[in-house]
JSON list of C-alpha atoms in Angstrom, two decimals:
[
{"chain": "A", "resi": 1331, "resn": "UNK", "atom": "CA", "xyz": [-20.14, 157.00, 172.63]},
{"chain": "A", "resi": 1332, "resn": "UNK", "atom": "CA", "xyz": [-17.65, 155.07, 170.24]},
{"chain": "A", "resi": 1333, "resn": "UNK", "atom": "CA", "xyz": [-19.01, 154.31, 166.59]},
{"chain": "A", "resi": 1334, "resn": "UNK", "atom": "CA", "xyz": [-18.10, 151.36, 164.87]},
{"chain": "A", "resi": 1335, "resn": "UNK", "atom": "CA", "xyz": [-17.55, 150.99, 161.18]},
{"chain": "A", "resi": 1336, "resn": "UNK", "atom": "CA", "xyz": [-19.85, 148.75, 159.18]},
{"chain": "A", "resi": 1337, "resn": "UNK", "atom": "CA", "xyz": [-18.21, 145.53, 158.05]},
{"chain": "A", "resi": 1338, "resn": "UNK", "atom": "CA", "xyz": [-16.40, 145.54, 154.74]},
{"chain": "A", "resi": 1339, "resn": "UNK", "atom": "CA", "xyz": [-18.19, 143.61, 151.98]},
{"chain": "A", "resi": 1340, "resn": "UNK", "atom": "CA", "xyz": [-16.44, 142.34, 149.04]},
{"chain": "A", "resi": 1341, "resn": "UNK", "atom": "CA", "xyz": [-18.24, 142.13, 145.54]},
{"chain": "A", "resi": 1342, "resn": "UNK", "atom": "CA", "xyz": [-16.49, 138.96, 144.51]},
{"chain": "A", "resi": 1343, "resn": "UNK", "atom": "CA", "xyz": [-18.05, 139.54, 140.67]},
{"chain": "A", "resi": 1344, "resn": "UNK", "atom": "CA", "xyz": [-15.15, 142.35, 140.71]},
{"chain": "A", "resi": 1345, "resn": "UNK", "atom": "CA", "xyz": [-12.33, 139.83, 140.51]},
{"chain": "A", "resi": 1346, "resn": "UNK", "atom": "CA", "xyz": [-11.38, 138.02, 137.32]},
{"chain": "A", "resi": 1347, "resn": "UNK", "atom": "CA", "xyz": [-12.40, 134.29, 137.31]},
{"chain": "A", "resi": 1348, "resn": "UNK", "atom": "CA", "xyz": [-9.77, 132.07, 138.05]},
{"chain": "A", "resi": 1349, "resn": "UNK", "atom": "CA", "xyz": [-9.34, 129.54, 135.14]},
{"chain": "A", "resi": 1350, "resn": "UNK", "atom": "CA", "xyz": [-9.85, 125.86, 136.17]},
{"chain": "A", "resi": 1351, "resn": "UNK", "atom": "CA", "xyz": [-7.49, 124.75, 133.75]},
{"chain": "A", "resi": 1352, "resn": "UNK", "atom": "CA", "xyz": [-4.30, 124.03, 135.54]},
{"chain": "A", "resi": 1353, "resn": "UNK", "atom": "CA", "xyz": [-1.82, 122.30, 133.31]},
{"chain": "A", "resi": 1354, "resn": "UNK", "atom": "CA", "xyz": [-1.51, 118.50, 133.67]},
{"chain": "A", "resi": 1355, "resn": "UNK", "atom": "CA", "xyz": [1.44, 116.89, 135.19]},
{"chain": "A", "resi": 1356, "resn": "UNK", "atom": "CA", "xyz": [2.39, 115.31, 131.93]},
{"chain": "A", "resi": 1357, "resn": "UNK", "atom": "CA", "xyz": [2.29, 118.59, 129.91]},
{"chain": "A", "resi": 1358, "resn": "UNK", "atom": "CA", "xyz": [4.30, 120.30, 132.93]},
{"chain": "A", "resi": 1359, "resn": "UNK", "atom": "CA", "xyz": [7.00, 117.57, 132.60]},
{"chain": "A", "resi": 1360, "resn": "UNK", "atom": "CA", "xyz": [7.22, 118.09, 128.78]},
{"chain": "A", "resi": 1361, "resn": "UNK", "atom": "CA", "xyz": [7.61, 121.77, 129.22]},
{"chain": "A", "resi": 1362, "resn": "UNK", "atom": "CA", "xyz": [10.32, 121.14, 131.73]},
{"chain": "A", "resi": 1363, "resn": "UNK", "atom": "CA", "xyz": [12.25, 118.71, 129.72]},
{"chain": "A", "resi": 1364, "resn": "UNK", "atom": "CA", "xyz": [11.83, 121.25, 126.68]},
{"chain": "A", "resi": 1365, "resn": "UNK", "atom": "CA", "xyz": [13.36, 124.00, 128.88]},
{"chain": "A", "resi": 1366, "resn": "UNK", "atom": "CA", "xyz": [16.03, 121.91, 130.41]},
{"chain": "A", "resi": 1367, "resn": "UNK", "atom": "CA", "xyz": [17.01, 120.75, 126.72]},
{"chain": "A", "resi": 1368, "resn": "UNK", "atom": "CA", "xyz": [17.58, 124.43, 125.88]},
{"chain": "A", "resi": 1369, "resn": "UNK", "atom": "CA", "xyz": [19.91, 124.84, 128.80]},
{"chain": "A", "resi": 1370, "resn": "UNK", "atom": "CA", "xyz": [22.87, 123.91, 126.65]},
{"chain": "A", "resi": 1371, "resn": "UNK", "atom": "CA", "xyz": [25.03, 126.84, 125.36]},
{"chain": "A", "resi": 1372, "resn": "UNK", "atom": "CA", "xyz": [26.19, 125.30, 122.10]},
{"chain": "A", "resi": 1373, "resn": "UNK", "atom": "CA", "xyz": [22.37, 124.44, 121.01]},
{"chain": "A", "resi": 1374, "resn": "UNK", "atom": "CA", "xyz": [21.51, 127.99, 122.14]},
{"chain": "A", "resi": 1375, "resn": "UNK", "atom": "CA", "xyz": [24.59, 129.54, 119.78]},
{"chain": "A", "resi": 1376, "resn": "UNK", "atom": "CA", "xyz": [23.07, 127.35, 116.82]},
{"chain": "A", "resi": 1377, "resn": "UNK", "atom": "CA", "xyz": [19.73, 128.84, 117.31]},
{"chain": "A", "resi": 1378, "resn": "UNK", "atom": "CA", "xyz": [21.22, 132.41, 117.53]},
{"chain": "A", "resi": 1379, "resn": "UNK", "atom": "CA", "xyz": [22.47, 131.87, 114.03]},
{"chain": "A", "resi": 1380, "resn": "UNK", "atom": "CA", "xyz": [19.49, 130.29, 112.66]},
{"chain": "A", "resi": 1381, "resn": "UNK", "atom": "CA", "xyz": [17.21, 133.08, 113.91]},
{"chain": "A", "resi": 1382, "resn": "UNK", "atom": "CA", "xyz": [19.02, 135.22, 111.49]},
{"chain": "A", "resi": 1383, "resn": "UNK", "atom": "CA", "xyz": [18.86, 132.99, 108.51]},
{"chain": "A", "resi": 1384, "resn": "UNK", "atom": "CA", "xyz": [19.35, 129.48, 107.45]},
{"chain": "A", "resi": 1385, "resn": "UNK", "atom": "CA", "xyz": [22.81, 127.71, 107.24]},
{"chain": "A", "resi": 1386, "resn": "UNK", "atom": "CA", "xyz": [24.19, 124.40, 106.15]},
{"chain": "A", "resi": 1387, "resn": "UNK", "atom": "CA", "xyz": [26.32, 122.14, 108.66]},
{"chain": "A", "resi": 1388, "resn": "UNK", "atom": "CA", "xyz": [29.86, 123.36, 107.28]},
{"chain": "A", "resi": 1389, "resn": "UNK", "atom": "CA", "xyz": [28.87, 127.20, 107.52]},
{"chain": "A", "resi": 1390, "resn": "UNK", "atom": "CA", "xyz": [27.60, 126.81, 111.12]},
{"chain": "A", "resi": 1391, "resn": "UNK", "atom": "CA", "xyz": [30.65, 124.85, 111.99]},
{"chain": "A", "resi": 1392, "resn": "UNK", "atom": "CA", "xyz": [32.73, 127.69, 110.81]},
{"chain": "A", "resi": 1393, "resn": "UNK", "atom": "CA", "xyz": [30.87, 130.16, 112.63]},
{"chain": "A", "resi": 1394, "resn": "UNK", "atom": "CA", "xyz": [30.71, 128.42, 115.70]},
{"chain": "A", "resi": 1395, "resn": "UNK", "atom": "CA", "xyz": [34.21, 127.13, 115.56]},
{"chain": "A", "resi": 1396, "resn": "UNK", "atom": "CA", "xyz": [32.96, 123.59, 116.24]},
{"chain": "A", "resi": 1397, "resn": "UNK", "atom": "CA", "xyz": [33.50, 120.57, 114.17]},
{"chain": "A", "resi": 1398, "resn": "UNK", "atom": "CA", "xyz": [30.96, 119.48, 111.60]},
{"chain": "A", "resi": 1399, "resn": "UNK", "atom": "CA", "xyz": [30.37, 116.46, 113.77]},
{"chain": "A", "resi": 1400, "resn": "UNK", "atom": "CA", "xyz": [29.51, 118.42, 116.85]},
{"chain": "A", "resi": 1401, "resn": "UNK", "atom": "CA", "xyz": [27.21, 120.58, 114.90]},
{"chain": "A", "resi": 1402, "resn": "UNK", "atom": "CA", "xyz": [25.46, 117.79, 113.31]},
{"chain": "A", "resi": 1403, "resn": "UNK", "atom": "CA", "xyz": [25.10, 116.16, 116.64]},
{"chain": "A", "resi": 1404, "resn": "UNK", "atom": "CA", "xyz": [23.31, 119.39, 118.05]},
{"chain": "A", "resi": 1405, "resn": "UNK", "atom": "CA", "xyz": [21.14, 119.76, 114.83]},
{"chain": "A", "resi": 1406, "resn": "UNK", "atom": "CA", "xyz": [20.09, 116.13, 115.05]},
{"chain": "A", "resi": 1407, "resn": "UNK", "atom": "CA", "xyz": [18.93, 116.83, 118.99]},
{"chain": "A", "resi": 1408, "resn": "UNK", "atom": "CA", "xyz": [17.31, 120.33, 117.74]},
{"chain": "A", "resi": 1409, "resn": "UNK", "atom": "CA", "xyz": [15.42, 118.47, 115.25]},
{"chain": "A", "resi": 1410, "resn": "UNK", "atom": "CA", "xyz": [14.14, 115.95, 117.46]},
{"chain": "A", "resi": 1411, "resn": "UNK", "atom": "CA", "xyz": [12.85, 118.67, 119.86]},
{"chain": "A", "resi": 1412, "resn": "UNK", "atom": "CA", "xyz": [11.07, 120.08, 116.47]},
{"chain": "A", "resi": 1413, "resn": "UNK", "atom": "CA", "xyz": [13.28, 123.44, 117.00]},
{"chain": "A", "resi": 1414, "resn": "UNK", "atom": "CA", "xyz": [14.85, 123.29, 113.90]},
{"chain": "A", "resi": 1415, "resn": "UNK", "atom": "CA", "xyz": [13.95, 121.83, 110.35]},
{"chain": "A", "resi": 1416, "resn": "UNK", "atom": "CA", "xyz": [15.66, 121.51, 107.03]},
{"chain": "A", "resi": 1417, "resn": "UNK", "atom": "CA", "xyz": [15.59, 121.42, 103.37]},
{"chain": "A", "resi": 1418, "resn": "UNK", "atom": "CA", "xyz": [17.88, 119.69, 101.01]},
{"chain": "A", "resi": 1419, "resn": "UNK", "atom": "CA", "xyz": [19.33, 121.38, 97.88]},
{"chain": "A", "resi": 1420, "resn": "UNK", "atom": "CA", "xyz": [21.51, 119.11, 95.96]},
{"chain": "A", "resi": 1421, "resn": "UNK", "atom": "CA", "xyz": [24.02, 117.69, 98.07]},
{"chain": "A", "resi": 1422, "resn": "UNK", "atom": "CA", "xyz": [23.70, 120.51, 100.83]},
{"chain": "A", "resi": 1423, "resn": "UNK", "atom": "CA", "xyz": [21.10, 120.45, 103.75]},
{"chain": "A", "resi": 1424, "resn": "UNK", "atom": "CA", "xyz": [20.18, 123.90, 104.95]},
{"chain": "A", "resi": 1425, "resn": "UNK", "atom": "CA", "xyz": [18.76, 124.24, 108.61]},
{"chain": "A", "resi": 1426, "resn": "UNK", "atom": "CA", "xyz": [16.27, 126.91, 109.67]},
{"chain": "A", "resi": 1427, "resn": "UNK", "atom": "CA", "xyz": [14.26, 127.33, 112.85]},
{"chain": "A", "resi": 1428, "resn": "UNK", "atom": "CA", "xyz": [11.13, 125.12, 112.85]},
{"chain": "A", "resi": 1429, "resn": "UNK", "atom": "CA", "xyz": [8.43, 127.77, 112.76]},
{"chain": "A", "resi": 1430, "resn": "UNK", "atom": "CA", "xyz": [7.77, 131.37, 114.20]},
{"chain": "A", "resi": 1431, "resn": "UNK", "atom": "CA", "xyz": [7.07, 130.05, 117.69]},
{"chain": "A", "resi": 1432, "resn": "UNK", "atom": "CA", "xyz": [10.75, 128.97, 118.09]},
{"chain": "A", "resi": 1433, "resn": "UNK", "atom": "CA", "xyz": [11.74, 132.48, 116.61]},
{"chain": "A", "resi": 1434, "resn": "UNK", "atom": "CA", "xyz": [9.72, 134.41, 119.10]},
{"chain": "A", "resi": 1435, "resn": "UNK", "atom": "CA", "xyz": [10.51, 132.16, 122.11]},
{"chain": "A", "resi": 1436, "resn": "UNK", "atom": "CA", "xyz": [14.21, 132.78, 121.17]},
{"chain": "A", "resi": 1437, "resn": "UNK", "atom": "CA", "xyz": [13.91, 136.44, 120.70]},
{"chain": "A", "resi": 1438, "resn": "UNK", "atom": "CA", "xyz": [12.05, 137.08, 123.81]},
{"chain": "A", "resi": 1439, "resn": "UNK", "atom": "CA", "xyz": [14.44, 135.25, 126.06]},
{"chain": "A", "resi": 1440, "resn": "UNK", "atom": "CA", "xyz": [17.53, 137.24, 124.16]},
{"chain": "A", "resi": 1441, "resn": "UNK", "atom": "CA", "xyz": [15.64, 140.48, 124.84]},
{"chain": "A", "resi": 1442, "resn": "UNK", "atom": "CA", "xyz": [14.96, 139.45, 128.49]},
{"chain": "A", "resi": 1443, "resn": "UNK", "atom": "CA", "xyz": [18.61, 138.96, 128.95]},
{"chain": "A", "resi": 1444, "resn": "UNK", "atom": "CA", "xyz": [19.53, 142.08, 127.30]},
{"chain": "A", "resi": 1445, "resn": "UNK", "atom": "CA", "xyz": [17.27, 144.27, 129.76]},
{"chain": "A", "resi": 1446, "resn": "UNK", "atom": "CA", "xyz": [18.84, 146.49, 132.37]},
{"chain": "A", "resi": 1447, "resn": "UNK", "atom": "CA", "xyz": [17.17, 146.34, 135.74]}
]
């Protein structure tokens, strides 16, 4: 006589509930644009310096070996995306990362890229 095993029953209560909140198409689109915007190496180089400390345009231009005009253009775009902010001191304008979210995002991506498989 062959014995059959009893059917397996799953207790669905042991699984974590699946959130009902899928991000909206609009939010997904804005996030995609944000990450696409970060796809520019010069912008990332600017952010890499500003992750260390604040700089004025002329210092950034010298460190990046770019013209002040090109750096200003990148900073204008970074400001528009709320990635950097600035303060004026006399005739100088100093740029810094907008907030800790931007610093942590930059830091997390940089660490991920540096990881060995």
